[in-house]
Each structure stands twice: as structure tokens, then as C-alpha cells.
mmCIF file of C-alpha atoms in Angstrom:
data_model
loop_
_atom_site.group_PDB
_atom_site.id
_atom_site.type_symbol
_atom_site.label_atom_id
_atom_site.label_comp_id
_atom_site.label_asym_id
_atom_site.label_seq_id
_atom_site.Cartn_x
_atom_site.Cartn_y
_atom_site.Cartn_z
ATOM 1 C CA LYS K 578 -1.155 -14.832 -19.101
ATOM 2 C CA ASN K 579 0.427 -12.599 -16.480
ATOM 3 C CA GLU K 580 4.192 -12.513 -16.669
ATOM 4 C CA VAL K 581 4.423 -12.044 -12.904
ATOM 5 C CA GLU K 582 2.199 -14.048 -10.594
ATOM 6 C CA GLN K 583 2.059 -13.525 -6.859
ATOM 7 C CA SER K 584 0.517 -15.684 -4.191
ATOM 8 C CA PRO K 585 -1.399 -15.351 -2.084
ATOM 9 C CA GLN K 586 -3.412 -12.349 -3.271
ATOM 10 C CA ASN K 587 -4.514 -11.632 0.278
ATOM 11 C CA LEU K 588 -3.022 -12.752 3.559
ATOM 12 C CA THR K 589 -4.197 -12.143 7.104
ATOM 13 C CA ALA K 590 -2.015 -13.301 9.967
ATOM 14 C CA GLN K 591 -1.527 -12.764 13.673
ATOM 15 C CA GLU K 592 1.232 -10.565 15.012
ATOM 16 C CA GLY K 593 4.426 -12.557 15.425
ATOM 17 C CA GLU K 594 3.749 -15.034 12.640
ATOM 18 C CA PHE K 595 6.306 -15.860 9.962
ATOM 19 C CA ILE K 596 5.051 -14.591 6.611
ATOM 20 C CA THR K 597 5.909 -15.879 3.151
ATOM 21 C CA ILE K 598 4.842 -14.243 -0.093
ATOM 22 C CA ASN K 599 5.656 -15.978 -3.349
ATOM 23 C CA CYS K 600 6.379 -14.662 -6.819
ATOM 24 C CA SER K 601 6.693 -16.633 -10.045
ATOM 25 C CA TYR K 602 7.598 -15.149 -13.377
ATOM 26 C CA SER K 603 7.713 -16.414 -16.909
ATOM 27 C CA VAL K 604 10.309 -14.213 -18.598
ATOM 28 C CA GLY K 605 14.073 -14.122 -18.403
ATOM 29 C CA ILE K 606 15.176 -11.373 -16.077
ATOM 30 C CA SER K 607 18.200 -9.381 -15.078
ATOM 31 C CA ALA K 608 16.758 -8.475 -11.675
ATOM 32 C CA LEU K 609 13.732 -8.856 -9.449
ATOM 33 C CA HIS K 610 12.342 -6.207 -7.137
ATOM 34 C CA TRP K 611 10.236 -6.430 -4.014
ATOM 35 C CA LEU K 612 8.316 -3.272 -3.196
ATOM 36 C CA GLN K 613 6.002 -2.237 -0.395
ATOM 37 C CA GLN K 614 2.976 -0.051 -1.037
ATOM 38 C CA HIS K 615 1.455 1.609 1.981
ATOM 39 C CA PRO K 616 -2.290 2.178 2.404
ATOM 40 C CA GLY K 617 -1.794 5.815 1.415
ATOM 41 C CA GLY K 618 -0.314 4.700 -1.900
ATOM 42 C CA GLY K 619 3.375 5.431 -1.373
ATOM 43 C CA ILE K 620 5.848 2.868 -2.705
ATOM 44 C CA VAL K 621 9.075 1.825 -1.007
ATOM 45 C CA SER K 622 11.690 -0.339 -2.641
ATOM 46 C CA LEU K 623 12.588 -3.214 -0.310
ATOM 47 C CA PHE K 624 14.979 -5.355 -2.321
ATOM 48 C CA MET K 625 16.509 -5.726 -5.717
ATOM 49 C CA LEU K 626 18.107 -9.091 -6.318
ATOM 50 C CA SER K 627 19.430 -11.125 -9.169
ATOM 51 C CA SER K 628 20.591 -14.210 -7.287
ATOM 52 C CA GLY K 629 20.653 -15.811 -3.881
ATOM 53 C CA LYS K 630 19.287 -14.110 -0.846
ATOM 54 C CA LYS K 631 19.169 -10.705 0.793
ATOM 55 C CA LYS K 632 18.225 -9.732 4.336
ATOM 56 C CA HIS K 633 17.247 -6.406 5.789
ATOM 57 C CA GLY K 634 16.046 -6.372 9.351
ATOM 58 C CA ARG K 635 13.092 -8.749 9.597
ATOM 59 C CA LEU K 636 12.745 -9.039 5.837
ATOM 60 C CA ILE K 637 14.387 -11.734 3.759
ATOM 61 C CA ALA K 638 14.141 -12.114 -0.008
ATOM 62 C CA THR K 639 15.285 -15.138 -1.977
ATOM 63 C CA ILE K 640 15.374 -15.894 -5.659
ATOM 64 C CA ASN K 641 15.834 -19.065 -7.670
ATOM 65 C CA ILE K 642 16.677 -18.045 -11.214
ATOM 66 C CA GLN K 643 16.412 -21.569 -12.625
ATOM 67 C CA GLU K 644 12.913 -22.035 -11.223
ATOM 68 C CA LYS K 645 11.904 -18.425 -11.964
ATOM 69 C CA HIS K 646 10.673 -17.997 -8.425
ATOM 70 C CA SER K 647 11.225 -15.591 -5.557
ATOM 71 C CA SER K 648 9.951 -15.412 -2.013
ATOM 72 C CA LEU K 649 9.670 -12.583 0.461
ATOM 73 C CA HIS K 650 9.680 -13.556 4.118
ATOM 74 C CA ILE K 651 8.815 -11.458 7.130
ATOM 75 C CA THR K 652 9.886 -12.741 10.532
ATOM 76 C CA ALA K 653 8.111 -11.733 13.750
ATOM 77 C CA SER K 654 5.420 -9.882 11.800
ATOM 78 C CA HIS K 655 3.946 -6.715 13.249
ATOM 79 C CA PRO K 656 0.786 -4.737 12.451
ATOM 80 C CA ARG K 657 2.941 -2.008 10.912
ATOM 81 C CA ASP K 658 3.978 -4.559 8.261
ATOM 82 C CA SER K 659 0.425 -4.382 6.904
ATOM 83 C CA ALA K 660 0.720 -3.199 3.315
ATOM 84 C CA VAL K 661 0.634 -4.435 -0.260
ATOM 85 C CA TYR K 662 3.820 -6.239 -1.242
ATOM 86 C CA ILE K 663 4.645 -6.103 -4.930
ATOM 87 C CA CYS K 664 6.985 -8.310 -6.908
ATOM 88 C CA ALA K 665 8.359 -6.763 -10.084
ATOM 89 C CA VAL K 666 10.787 -8.157 -12.647
ATOM 90 C CA GLN K 667 13.242 -6.431 -14.911
ATOM 91 C CA PRO K 668 13.618 -8.393 -18.166
ATOM 92 C CA GLY K 669 16.535 -6.291 -19.219
ATOM 93 C CA ASP K 670 17.204 -2.637 -19.869
ATOM 94 C CA ASP K 671 14.927 -0.490 -17.782
ATOM 95 C CA LYS K 672 11.394 -1.757 -18.231
ATOM 96 C CA ILE K 673 9.882 -3.300 -15.100
ATOM 97 C CA ILE K 674 6.883 -5.615 -15.101
ATOM 98 C CA PHE K 675 4.860 -5.523 -11.913
ATOM 99 C CA GLY K 676 2.793 -8.189 -10.226
ATOM 100 C CA LYS K 677 -0.643 -7.413 -8.870
ATOM 101 C CA GLY K 678 0.597 -7.416 -5.302
ATOM 102 C CA THR K 679 -0.182 -9.324 -2.135
ATOM 103 C CA ARG K 680 -2.288 -7.519 0.427
ATOM 104 C CA LEU K 681 -0.957 -8.374 3.887
ATOM 105 C CA HIS K 682 -2.892 -7.637 7.056
ATOM 106 C CA ILE K 683 -1.286 -8.366 10.412
ATOM 107 C CA LEU K 684 -3.669 -8.486 13.335
ATOM 108 C CA PRO K 685 -2.492 -7.334 16.778
ATOM 109 C CA GLU C 1165 17.596 11.335 4.198
ATOM 110 C CA PRO C 1166 17.287 12.398 0.552
ATOM 111 C CA GLU C 1167 13.979 11.577 -1.083
ATOM 112 C CA VAL C 1168 12.145 11.918 -4.346
ATOM 113 C CA THR C 1169 9.452 14.574 -4.263
ATOM 114 C CA GLN C 1170 6.480 15.062 -6.565
ATOM 115 C CA THR C 1171 4.123 17.959 -7.130
ATOM 116 C CA PRO C 1172 1.246 18.390 -7.028
ATOM 117 C CA SER C 1173 -0.013 15.618 -4.768
ATOM 118 C CA HIS C 1174 -3.409 15.776 -6.477
ATOM 119 C CA GLN C 1175 -4.264 17.282 -9.863
ATOM 120 C CA VAL C 1176 -7.783 17.621 -11.185
ATOM 121 C CA THR C 1177 -8.210 18.542 -14.831
ATOM 122 C CA GLN C 1178 -10.786 18.597 -17.577
ATOM 123 C CA MET C 1179 -10.621 16.092 -20.412
ATOM 124 C CA GLY C 1180 -8.573 17.474 -23.276
ATOM 125 C CA GLN C 1181 -6.424 19.715 -21.102
ATOM 126 C CA GLU C 1182 -2.664 19.453 -20.839
ATOM 127 C CA VAL C 1183 -1.101 18.528 -17.515
ATOM 128 C CA ILE C 1184 2.478 18.570 -16.326
ATOM 129 C CA LEU C 1185 3.449 16.389 -13.412
ATOM 130 C CA ARG C 1186 6.638 17.360 -11.681
ATOM 131 C CA CYS C 1187 9.269 15.308 -9.928
ATOM 132 C CA VAL C 1188 12.480 16.231 -8.173
ATOM 133 C CA PRO C 1189 14.711 13.132 -8.127
ATOM 134 C CA ILE C 1190 17.442 12.566 -5.571
ATOM 135 C CA SER C 1191 20.264 14.889 -6.503
ATOM 136 C CA ASN C 1192 23.052 12.478 -7.476
ATOM 137 C CA HIS C 1193 20.762 10.050 -9.304
ATOM 138 C CA LEU C 1194 21.158 9.559 -13.028
ATOM 139 C CA TYR C 1195 18.237 7.310 -14.019
ATOM 140 C CA PHE C 1196 14.653 8.518 -13.909
ATOM 141 C CA TYR C 1197 11.362 6.735 -14.351
ATOM 142 C CA TRP C 1198 7.636 7.322 -14.536
ATOM 143 C CA TYR C 1199 5.027 4.738 -13.580
ATOM 144 C CA ARG C 1200 1.294 4.853 -13.250
ATOM 145 C CA GLN C 1201 -1.263 2.920 -11.254
ATOM 146 C CA ILE C 1202 -4.899 3.049 -12.210
ATOM 147 C CA LEU C 1203 -7.086 2.653 -9.132
ATOM 148 C CA GLY C 1204 -7.347 -0.989 -8.151
ATOM 149 C CA GLN C 1205 -4.855 -2.150 -10.755
ATOM 150 C CA LYS C 1206 -1.182 -2.972 -10.770
ATOM 151 C CA VAL C 1207 1.618 -0.495 -11.262
ATOM 152 C CA GLU C 1208 2.643 -0.040 -14.893
ATOM 153 C CA PHE C 1209 5.926 1.153 -16.315
ATOM 154 C CA LEU C 1210 5.687 4.213 -18.557
ATOM 155 C CA VAL C 1211 9.165 5.418 -19.391
ATOM 156 C CA SER C 1212 12.785 5.518 -18.307
ATOM 157 C CA PHE C 1213 15.175 8.373 -18.932
ATOM 158 C CA TYR C 1214 18.940 8.536 -18.826
ATOM 159 C CA ASN C 1215 21.525 10.942 -20.147
ATOM 160 C CA ASN C 1216 18.843 13.364 -21.298
ATOM 161 C CA GLU C 1217 16.989 10.921 -23.451
ATOM 162 C CA ILE C 1218 14.369 8.213 -23.217
ATOM 163 C CA SER C 1219 16.020 4.827 -22.795
ATOM 164 C CA GLU C 1220 12.870 2.687 -22.704
ATOM 165 C CA LYS C 1221 9.140 3.276 -23.009
ATOM 166 C CA SER C 1222 6.043 1.127 -22.801
ATOM 167 C CA GLU C 1223 3.129 0.828 -25.206
ATOM 168 C CA ILE C 1224 1.169 3.133 -22.917
ATOM 169 C CA PHE C 1225 3.636 5.947 -23.519
ATOM 170 C CA ASP C 1226 2.228 7.181 -26.812
ATOM 171 C CA ASP C 1227 2.497 10.546 -28.534
ATOM 172 C CA GLN C 1228 0.280 12.150 -25.901
ATOM 173 C CA PHE C 1229 3.052 11.706 -23.352
ATOM 174 C CA SER C 1230 6.427 13.374 -23.129
ATOM 175 C CA VAL C 1231 9.150 13.684 -20.542
ATOM 176 C CA GLU C 1232 11.678 16.360 -19.972
ATOM 177 C CA ARG C 1233 14.470 17.288 -17.643
ATOM 178 C CA PRO C 1234 14.254 21.043 -18.098
ATOM 179 C CA ASP C 1235 16.975 21.868 -15.581
ATOM 180 C CA GLY C 1236 19.349 20.031 -13.305
ATOM 181 C CA SER C 1237 16.744 19.114 -10.735
ATOM 182 C CA ASN C 1238 13.274 18.614 -12.223
ATOM 183 C CA PHE C 1239 11.934 15.699 -14.231
ATOM 184 C CA THR C 1240 8.513 16.250 -15.755
ATOM 185 C CA LEU C 1241 5.818 14.148 -17.371
ATOM 186 C CA LYS C 1242 3.494 15.993 -19.737
ATOM 187 C CA ILE C 1243 0.197 14.637 -20.985
ATOM 188 C CA ARG C 1244 -0.866 16.782 -23.922
ATOM 189 C CA SER C 1245 -4.583 16.117 -24.141
ATOM 190 C CA THR C 1246 -5.844 14.183 -21.167
ATOM 191 C CA LYS C 1247 -8.423 11.435 -21.471
ATOM 192 C CA LEU C 1248 -10.659 9.996 -18.775
ATOM 193 C CA GLU C 1249 -8.565 6.834 -18.788
ATOM 194 C CA ASP C 1250 -5.457 8.825 -17.838
ATOM 195 C CA SER C 1251 -6.876 9.139 -14.326
ATOM 196 C CA ALA C 1252 -4.371 7.318 -12.139
ATOM 197 C CA MET C 1253 -1.639 7.705 -9.573
ATOM 198 C CA TYR C 1254 1.612 8.652 -11.277
ATOM 199 C CA PHE C 1255 4.860 7.723 -9.570
ATOM 200 C CA CYS C 1256 8.278 9.088 -10.344
ATOM 201 C CA ALA C 1257 11.385 7.141 -9.351
ATOM 202 C CA SER C 1258 15.107 7.698 -9.567
ATOM 203 C CA SER C 1259 18.184 5.566 -9.285
ATOM 204 C CA VAL C 1260 21.925 6.059 -9.074
ATOM 205 C CA THR C 1261 23.023 3.214 -11.284
ATOM 206 C CA GLY C 1262 19.789 1.788 -12.667
ATOM 207 C CA ASP C 1263 19.318 -0.763 -9.907
ATOM 208 C CA THR C 1264 17.505 0.152 -6.688
ATOM 209 C CA GLN C 1265 14.846 2.729 -7.466
ATOM 210 C CA TYR C 1266 13.591 5.308 -5.021
ATOM 211 C CA PHE C 1267 9.955 6.227 -5.489
ATOM 212 C CA GLY C 1268 8.238 9.521 -4.955
ATOM 213 C CA PRO C 1269 4.927 9.751 -3.084
ATOM 214 C CA GLY C 1270 2.928 9.983 -6.293
ATOM 215 C CA THR C 1271 0.577 12.457 -7.939
ATOM 216 C CA ARG C 1272 -3.065 11.506 -8.145
ATOM 217 C CA LEU C 1273 -4.424 12.708 -11.487
ATOM 218 C CA THR C 1274 -8.181 12.963 -11.868
ATOM 219 C CA VAL C 1275 -9.528 13.706 -15.348
ATOM 220 C CA LEU C 1276 -13.150 14.882 -15.438
#
């Protein structure tokens, strides 16, 4: 069983739509990361959170520790948001367990 | 804006050869990491490094792998005798306090 499950695996939406990507995990964690991987392979860290909610521009990340669930939202989506979005959890210490990613494609 | 850099961007090697992948973390960062991503698969943690020693390593990080911070700026990953299955994208990351990690662009390793 995967310790980090993301849904959906693939998502295609029209420009301007509100996007939600979900992440569920099965282990106790000290932190959860949302990362963005561009088509060329580069990885950018979007958020690290251990409780509540964080916002950066059009991106919002929430986490519910009791339910072991996190969501990443994108408001007013744009074609440049097209990428793979990866949820990763940190059980403790330094090791990070990655999800398989959600491939997002925003159509103009 | 400071960034993590990695060299080379692409390394091709013969099976059994040693390779050294190089990373220059952001200058005031103290925590360093290596990850790999086999084509089409998820990113996997390899090792973390702090205060000149390994703080955590995964099952993948066996005796064929080693890390080193040979000077104040570089952080290297050495694979002693490469196997076909070592072909992957290798990412270095660094962090100030062990929280938000900044990733390098990756080195694509191809083992023939």
C-alpha cells in the first residue's frame, strides 16, 4: 500500500477553473510538502505545512492532521500552471515520502 | 535569487564505472539532500546530510553510494560501480533549517 496517495492522477481543466488536488497519507507526520515538477523535470517547493492553511498567490494548501489529508487549490488557473503536483510527507527526521504526483493540464 | 545548482546536467556512463554528481547548495543552508527519480516513477529520498554527516538514508542508499561535502560549497553524490538500474534523474536539495527545501535542476544519469 502506498503511504501517500494523490487524486486525481490526471486532471485537465479550462483556464480560469478552480483546481483541487487531494493527498491522503497513512503515516504520522511532522510536515507535509507540496511540490511542482515542470515538464523539463525541475522541482519547485510550493508549501511546507504542519497544520492549518497556507496561501501564496493563487495557490492555497490545507492540511487536516486528524484526517491525514491535505489539499492543494489553484484559483483562476492558467496554462502556465500545467505541471505535475507532488505531495510528500515527512514522518519525522529528514526522510520524505513522495506521492506519485498529479498531472495537471490547463487548456487555454 | 540564490539557487541550488547541479553539474553535469546529463551524465552518460558505462555500467561498472564510478560517477560523481555535484551540487552547490545555497550558501547559508545547512541541510542537504539527494533524491532520485527513475523515469516515469515517483521521486525517492536517498540521503540527508547535516553537520558533515549523514542524518538519514533510505534502503536505496547502499554501500555503492556515498556523499561528501569536500569543501564549503560543494555537496557530492558518488556511485561507485554503476548499474543499469541507477539510470535516473538525481536531484539535490538544500534547506536552512530542515523545513522548506530548495531543489536543484537535476542531473540525468544514463548508465549503458
